[in-house]
Amino acid sequence: MANTFHGKNPGGVFLTMSGHYLGLRSCELIKKLEENPEIDSFSLQALGSYCIQNVMHGLKNSQVKTLSFHACFMGNDGAQILAKDLQLTNITFLDISNNQIRGDNATYLSDIVQNTSINYLDISWNFLRDEGIKYLAKGLKNSNVITLNLGNNRTSHGIKYLVDVLPYTKITRLDLNEHYESAGNFNEIGDEGAEYLSKQLEYTNISHLNLERNGITNYGVKCLSEHLERTCLTFLGLKFNFDLDESATRYLRPILSKTQITGITYPYINEDTRIYMNKFNSSLYPSPNKTRQSKINEMILKLVAQNPHTHDLEFIIPDRIQDIDLSEYVYIIKQFNEKPMIRGYMFDLIRKNNCESYPQIIEKVNEFVTSIHKKSIDLIENMLLRLMEYSNNNDFVYIVREFEYAELGEIVQHLLLHRVLYYVDEDAEILHPFIYKMLIKYGMPLYNEQIEPDKKEKIIAFFESHREIEEAPEIIHLLKTKS
């Protein structure tokens, strides 16, 4: 099994057509697709709604995966036709930004993502408003959408409809605004929306969140800061929320180092804030977040891969036993055990390396993190089988020590069941002192008192004559004082 993820970025042959060409000779679209099956990406500009039906007919059962209808003036009529036929295409990347789509009675918006293959949707710069967001949110539940751009849709209370379904989606990148300087139809979820969103973030897969230019004040930042540590966010956009002042900075600074965030946009309130945020975002600045992210990413790439048969994410073991670095496994297991929200790093990493099968990978990432103890025990079982051929009993005691020092008690208790690995005498009757200590700590039997009533005295006698063994005096004392 390879220890890296492989994948292809969406794209390929990129064909741009004008609305005039398609409006007059739309039948040639079908012909071009038949003659050039390698075409998998379309960008259409200045296209009226009257052409949408012909375009979608030509895309049925084609290999086209990337489709851009940016600024085509399709309006609601064109969007409704698009939504109806998307289920019959292989489109995974859809840009329908700036198309004068209105949310009034637009129930069809849920069909754009429901029962389709769409995993990237840019529907920014339209007029969805609260009602449109409500319809779209209904379809997002259990959809394949991973990246969602809803920027500039004049929504405020509509954020509640979206937030309610986020825990049931695969969305990892959510953009509620764009990086435009001009005034316009911007979202403004305000503090109420920020507070509502903050309470649900920890139950979502979102690692990238853009809340720029949303009318958020100090109170909204305070609400976010109280929940950030329990989210898997790696990026947070707060720039152009001009009502923020130094109070908002005081809420964020103490918590940022405890989160997974490695990038943040923020209004430069004063010179001190500007310097701090620039350092925090700099790739050259060795902040705790970036150091942790770099180490975790390195460990993931080295120790975790996708099983080609089951498609599950699994720990991998090097072909050569001497290449096994147990401390690396212990580190990554401890990280996932203590902070399952670091799956945000894994999401970001896989997004860069495995775009094509990313929707399925998200489910596998979540399954891997939530079952980390089982995955760890499976790893231990496989590793022990390999190590038994080359290692001695002291090596296995070392393994137990590593997991115990990492406070991974569940794994330690599983390891203690393999008593045959820890004997220190030729007759295979006496365990290593450290193993006895762990058995006492976790309330596990040291021996069978009914079959071996005098075993404690034998253990004490053995270590009194072998005090050179590490921790022998300590276990003698523990056994003598143990009733």
Tab-separated table of C-alpha atoms in Angstrom, residues 103-360:
chain	number	residue	atom	x	y	z
A	103	GLY	CA	-34.477	33.373	-4.214
A	104	ASP	CA	-38.177	34.263	-4.403
A	105	ASN	CA	-40.123	30.992	-4.775
A	106	ALA	CA	-36.928	29.366	-6.138
A	107	THR	CA	-37.710	25.915	-4.745
A	108	TYR	CA	-35.650	24.380	-7.550
A	109	LEU	CA	-32.429	25.621	-5.893
A	110	SER	CA	-32.286	22.441	-3.808
A	111	ASP	CA	-32.208	20.392	-7.053
A	112	ILE	CA	-28.897	21.989	-8.046
A	113	VAL	CA	-27.107	19.982	-5.354
A	114	GLN	CA	-29.563	17.224	-4.537
A	115	ASN	CA	-28.946	13.908	-6.317
A	116	THR	CA	-26.141	15.463	-8.381
A	117	SER	CA	-22.360	15.009	-8.393
A	118	ILE	CA	-21.656	18.664	-7.567
A	119	ASN	CA	-18.882	19.031	-4.997
A	120	TYR	CA	-17.904	22.637	-5.840
A	121	LEU	CA	-20.638	25.254	-6.100
A	122	ASP	CA	-20.107	28.978	-6.605
A	123	ILE	CA	-23.494	30.714	-6.483
A	124	SER	CA	-22.155	34.059	-5.261
A	125	TRP	CA	-23.195	37.506	-6.516
A	126	ASN	CA	-26.831	36.599	-7.008
A	127	PHE	CA	-29.981	37.677	-5.131
A	128	LEU	CA	-30.836	34.544	-3.155
A	129	ARG	CA	-31.635	36.461	0.013
A	130	ASP	CA	-32.980	34.535	3.007
A	131	GLU	CA	-35.648	32.615	1.097
A	132	GLY	CA	-33.216	31.364	-1.532
A	133	ILE	CA	-30.735	30.239	1.124
A	134	LYS	CA	-33.563	28.305	2.764
A	135	TYR	CA	-34.308	26.371	-0.445
A	136	LEU	CA	-30.632	25.739	-1.186
A	137	ALA	CA	-29.964	24.570	2.385
A	138	LYS	CA	-32.674	21.933	2.047
A	139	GLY	CA	-30.800	20.347	-0.847
A	140	LEU	CA	-27.371	20.624	0.794
A	141	LYS	CA	-28.283	18.097	3.464
A	142	ASN	CA	-26.614	14.809	2.530
A	143	SER	CA	-25.380	16.294	-0.770
A	144	ASN	CA	-21.856	15.910	-2.219
A	145	VAL	CA	-20.992	19.612	-1.913
A	146	ILE	CA	-17.595	20.257	-0.347
A	147	THR	CA	-16.865	23.846	-1.356
A	148	LEU	CA	-19.715	26.364	-1.194
A	149	ASN	CA	-19.450	30.042	-2.104
A	150	LEU	CA	-22.549	32.021	-1.069
A	151	GLY	CA	-20.885	35.429	-1.008
A	152	ASN	CA	-22.834	38.564	-1.831
A	153	ASN	CA	-26.384	37.231	-1.787
A	154	ARG	CA	-28.013	39.781	0.519
A	155	THR	CA	-28.727	37.270	3.236
A	156	SER	CA	-28.890	37.888	6.970
A	157	HIS	CA	-31.375	35.614	8.741
A	158	GLY	CA	-30.903	33.019	5.990
A	159	ILE	CA	-27.716	31.940	7.747
A	160	LYS	CA	-29.871	30.040	10.252
A	161	TYR	CA	-31.283	27.784	7.534
A	162	LEU	CA	-27.759	27.054	6.337
A	163	VAL	CA	-26.267	26.489	9.790
A	164	ASP	CA	-28.984	24.004	10.728
A	165	VAL	CA	-27.954	21.635	7.924
A	166	LEU	CA	-24.158	22.139	8.016
A	167	PRO	CA	-23.545	19.231	10.455
A	168	TYR	CA	-25.236	16.921	7.931
A	169	THR	CA	-23.159	18.039	4.962
A	170	LYS	CA	-19.670	17.308	3.613
A	171	ILE	CA	-18.860	21.013	3.352
A	172	THR	CA	-15.308	21.886	4.392
A	173	ARG	CA	-14.963	25.283	2.672
A	174	LEU	CA	-17.699	27.867	3.248
A	175	ASP	CA	-17.442	31.377	1.822
A	176	LEU	CA	-20.100	33.870	2.904
A	177	ASN	CA	-18.443	36.831	1.218
A	178	GLU	CA	-16.035	37.781	-1.564
A	179	HIS	CA	-12.902	39.912	-1.536
A	180	TYR	CA	-14.422	42.898	-3.319
A	181	GLU	CA	-13.803	46.468	-2.306
A	182	SER	CA	-16.869	48.077	-3.870
A	183	ALA	CA	-20.202	48.428	-2.108
A	184	GLY	CA	-22.876	46.009	-3.261
A	185	ASN	CA	-25.197	43.194	-2.367
A	186	PHE	CA	-23.064	41.853	0.442
A	187	ASN	CA	-24.190	39.365	3.058
A	188	GLU	CA	-24.584	40.751	6.536
A	189	ILE	CA	-25.170	37.949	8.990
A	190	GLY	CA	-24.079	40.246	11.814
A	191	ASP	CA	-23.465	39.208	15.404
A	192	GLU	CA	-26.661	37.158	15.552
A	193	GLY	CA	-25.525	35.037	12.614
A	194	ALA	CA	-21.973	34.750	13.961
A	195	GLU	CA	-23.280	33.564	17.328
A	196	TYR	CA	-25.623	31.025	15.732
A	197	LEU	CA	-22.869	29.754	13.455
A	198	SER	CA	-20.270	29.528	16.237
A	199	LYS	CA	-22.408	27.105	18.241
A	200	GLN	CA	-22.664	24.654	15.344
A	201	LEU	CA	-19.146	24.842	13.892
A	202	GLU	CA	-17.715	22.105	16.110
A	203	TYR	CA	-20.238	19.648	14.688
A	204	THR	CA	-19.285	20.364	11.066
A	205	ASN	CA	-16.409	19.450	8.733
A	206	ILE	CA	-15.616	23.084	7.943
A	207	SER	CA	-11.909	23.894	7.857
A	208	HIS	CA	-12.083	27.093	5.768
A	209	LEU	CA	-14.584	29.808	6.762
A	210	ASN	CA	-14.835	33.263	5.209
A	211	LEU	CA	-16.967	35.775	7.124
A	212	GLU	CA	-15.469	38.926	5.641
A	213	ARG	CA	-17.621	42.047	5.356
A	214	ASN	CA	-20.552	40.638	7.320
A	215	GLY	CA	-21.241	43.404	9.821
A	216	ILE	CA	-19.711	41.421	12.680
A	217	THR	CA	-18.757	43.412	15.777
A	218	ASN	CA	-16.767	42.611	18.924
A	219	TYR	CA	-19.621	40.516	20.322
A	220	GLY	CA	-19.672	38.283	17.251
A	221	VAL	CA	-15.924	37.699	17.530
A	222	LYS	CA	-16.338	36.923	21.228
A	223	CYS	CA	-18.936	34.242	20.363
A	224	LEU	CA	-16.660	32.731	17.721
A	225	SER	CA	-13.613	32.735	20.002
A	226	GLU	CA	-15.487	30.749	22.651
A	227	HIS	CA	-15.964	27.838	20.244
A	228	LEU	CA	-12.959	27.950	17.884
A	229	GLU	CA	-10.853	25.499	19.885
A	230	ARG	CA	-13.414	22.743	19.301
A	231	THR	CA	-13.654	23.276	15.542
A	232	CYS	CA	-11.444	21.969	12.740
A	233	LEU	CA	-10.987	25.435	11.219
A	234	THR	CA	-7.612	26.088	9.624
A	235	PHE	CA	-8.627	29.424	8.053
A	236	LEU	CA	-10.907	32.209	9.285
A	237	GLY	CA	-11.738	35.353	7.308
A	238	LEU	CA	-12.825	38.419	9.327
A	239	LYS	CA	-11.458	41.265	7.221
A	240	PHE	CA	-13.662	44.255	6.335
A	241	ASN	CA	-15.762	43.896	9.491
A	242	PHE	CA	-14.986	47.512	10.249
A	243	ASP	CA	-16.762	47.753	13.603
A	244	LEU	CA	-14.160	45.539	15.253
A	245	ASP	CA	-11.729	47.192	17.623
A	246	GLU	CA	-8.982	46.157	20.029
A	247	SER	CA	-11.515	44.363	22.253
A	248	ALA	CA	-12.097	41.800	19.493
A	249	THR	CA	-8.342	41.230	19.247
A	250	ARG	CA	-8.197	40.521	22.982
A	251	TYR	CA	-10.821	37.790	22.533
A	252	LEU	CA	-8.907	36.130	19.710
A	253	ARG	CA	-5.253	36.293	20.745
A	254	PRO	CA	-5.404	33.927	23.737
A	255	ILE	CA	-7.370	31.300	21.835
A	256	LEU	CA	-5.700	31.250	18.400
A	257	SER	CA	-2.705	29.189	19.534
A	258	LYS	CA	-5.099	26.582	20.942
A	259	THR	CA	-6.911	26.161	17.632
A	260	GLN	CA	-5.916	24.572	14.321
A	261	ILE	CA	-6.047	27.946	12.541
A	262	THR	CA	-2.954	28.796	10.507
A	263	GLY	CA	-4.398	31.700	8.505
A	264	ILE	CA	-6.702	34.578	9.450
A	265	THR	CA	-7.709	37.805	7.689
A	266	TYR	CA	-8.455	40.646	10.054
A	267	PRO	CA	-8.938	44.413	9.927
A	268	TYR	CA	-5.727	46.140	10.976
A	269	ILE	CA	-7.064	48.085	13.930
A	270	ASN	CA	-3.683	49.457	14.908
A	271	GLU	CA	-0.012	48.842	14.255
A	272	ASP	CA	0.287	46.238	17.004
A	273	THR	CA	-2.598	44.230	15.543
A	274	ARG	CA	-1.189	44.547	12.021
A	275	ILE	CA	2.197	43.198	13.104
A	276	TYR	CA	0.634	40.358	15.091
A	277	MET	CA	-1.656	39.222	12.269
A	278	ASN	CA	1.088	39.496	9.660
A	279	LYS	CA	3.321	37.278	11.769
A	280	PHE	CA	0.504	34.830	12.426
A	281	ASN	CA	-0.190	34.458	8.698
A	282	SER	CA	3.436	34.410	7.563
A	283	SER	CA	4.665	31.042	6.313
A	284	LEU	CA	8.081	31.997	7.680
A	285	TYR	CA	6.840	32.660	11.188
A	286	PRO	CA	7.208	29.495	13.323
A	287	SER	CA	3.935	29.842	15.219
A	288	PRO	CA	2.791	26.841	17.305
A	289	ASN	CA	-0.110	26.325	14.891
A	290	LYS	CA	2.068	26.143	11.788
A	291	THR	CA	4.649	23.959	13.508
A	292	ARG	CA	1.948	21.561	14.611
A	293	GLN	CA	0.298	21.579	11.194
A	294	SER	CA	3.583	20.896	9.439
A	295	LYS	CA	4.402	17.989	11.736
A	296	ILE	CA	0.917	16.480	11.527
A	297	ASN	CA	0.852	16.792	7.734
A	298	GLU	CA	4.229	15.083	7.541
A	299	MET	CA	3.027	12.256	9.776
A	300	ILE	CA	-0.214	11.808	7.820
A	301	LEU	CA	1.591	11.549	4.494
A	302	LYS	CA	4.064	9.089	5.938
A	303	LEU	CA	1.861	6.908	8.133
A	304	VAL	CA	-1.653	6.960	6.633
A	305	ALA	CA	-2.863	5.841	3.214
A	306	GLN	CA	-5.980	4.653	1.487
A	307	ASN	CA	-6.496	0.929	1.140
A	308	PRO	CA	-6.924	0.360	-2.637
A	309	HIS	CA	-9.452	-2.423	-2.021
A	310	THR	CA	-11.691	-1.033	0.732
A	311	HIS	CA	-10.853	2.672	0.148
A	312	ASP	CA	-10.564	3.060	3.941
A	313	LEU	CA	-7.810	5.185	5.444
A	314	GLU	CA	-5.411	2.981	7.379
A	315	PHE	CA	-2.100	3.169	9.178
A	316	ILE	CA	0.721	1.728	7.144
A	317	ILE	CA	3.862	-0.087	8.265
A	318	PRO	CA	7.151	0.237	6.354
A	319	ASP	CA	8.310	-2.834	4.468
A	320	ARG	CA	11.541	-2.846	6.464
A	321	ILE	CA	11.139	-3.345	10.217
A	322	GLN	CA	14.161	-1.161	10.909
A	323	ASP	CA	12.321	1.781	9.329
A	324	ILE	CA	9.543	1.697	11.931
A	325	ASP	CA	9.626	4.775	14.151
A	326	LEU	CA	7.170	4.004	16.942
A	327	SER	CA	7.321	7.541	18.308
A	328	GLU	CA	5.792	8.835	15.070
A	329	TYR	CA	2.806	6.502	15.355
A	330	VAL	CA	2.363	7.386	19.012
A	331	TYR	CA	2.478	11.109	18.198
A	332	ILE	CA	-0.160	11.029	15.478
A	333	ILE	CA	-2.453	8.677	17.439
A	334	LYS	CA	-2.204	10.939	20.483
A	335	GLN	CA	-3.006	14.001	18.371
A	336	PHE	CA	-6.123	12.460	16.849
A	337	ASN	CA	-7.156	11.039	20.214
A	338	GLU	CA	-6.876	14.339	22.075
A	339	LYS	CA	-7.950	16.730	19.302
A	340	PRO	CA	-10.143	14.974	16.740
A	341	MET	CA	-10.773	18.405	15.199
A	342	ILE	CA	-7.294	18.297	13.640
A	343	ARG	CA	-8.997	16.375	10.869
A	344	GLY	CA	-9.131	19.852	9.326
A	345	TYR	CA	-5.435	19.445	8.499
A	346	MET	CA	-6.211	16.108	6.860
A	347	PHE	CA	-9.037	17.657	4.833
A	348	ASP	CA	-6.739	20.406	3.580
A	349	LEU	CA	-3.973	17.952	2.808
A	350	ILE	CA	-6.218	15.620	0.821
A	351	ARG	CA	-7.789	18.543	-1.018
A	352	LYS	CA	-4.360	19.316	-2.444
A	353	ASN	CA	-3.473	15.705	-3.259
A	354	ASN	CA	-6.717	13.929	-4.078
A	355	CYS	CA	-9.263	16.325	-5.559
A	356	GLU	CA	-11.026	13.851	-7.831
A	357	SER	CA	-12.216	11.409	-5.157
A	358	TYR	CA	-12.387	14.001	-2.399
A	359	PRO	CA	-16.123	13.626	-1.579
A	360	GLN	CA	-15.632	9.973	-0.691
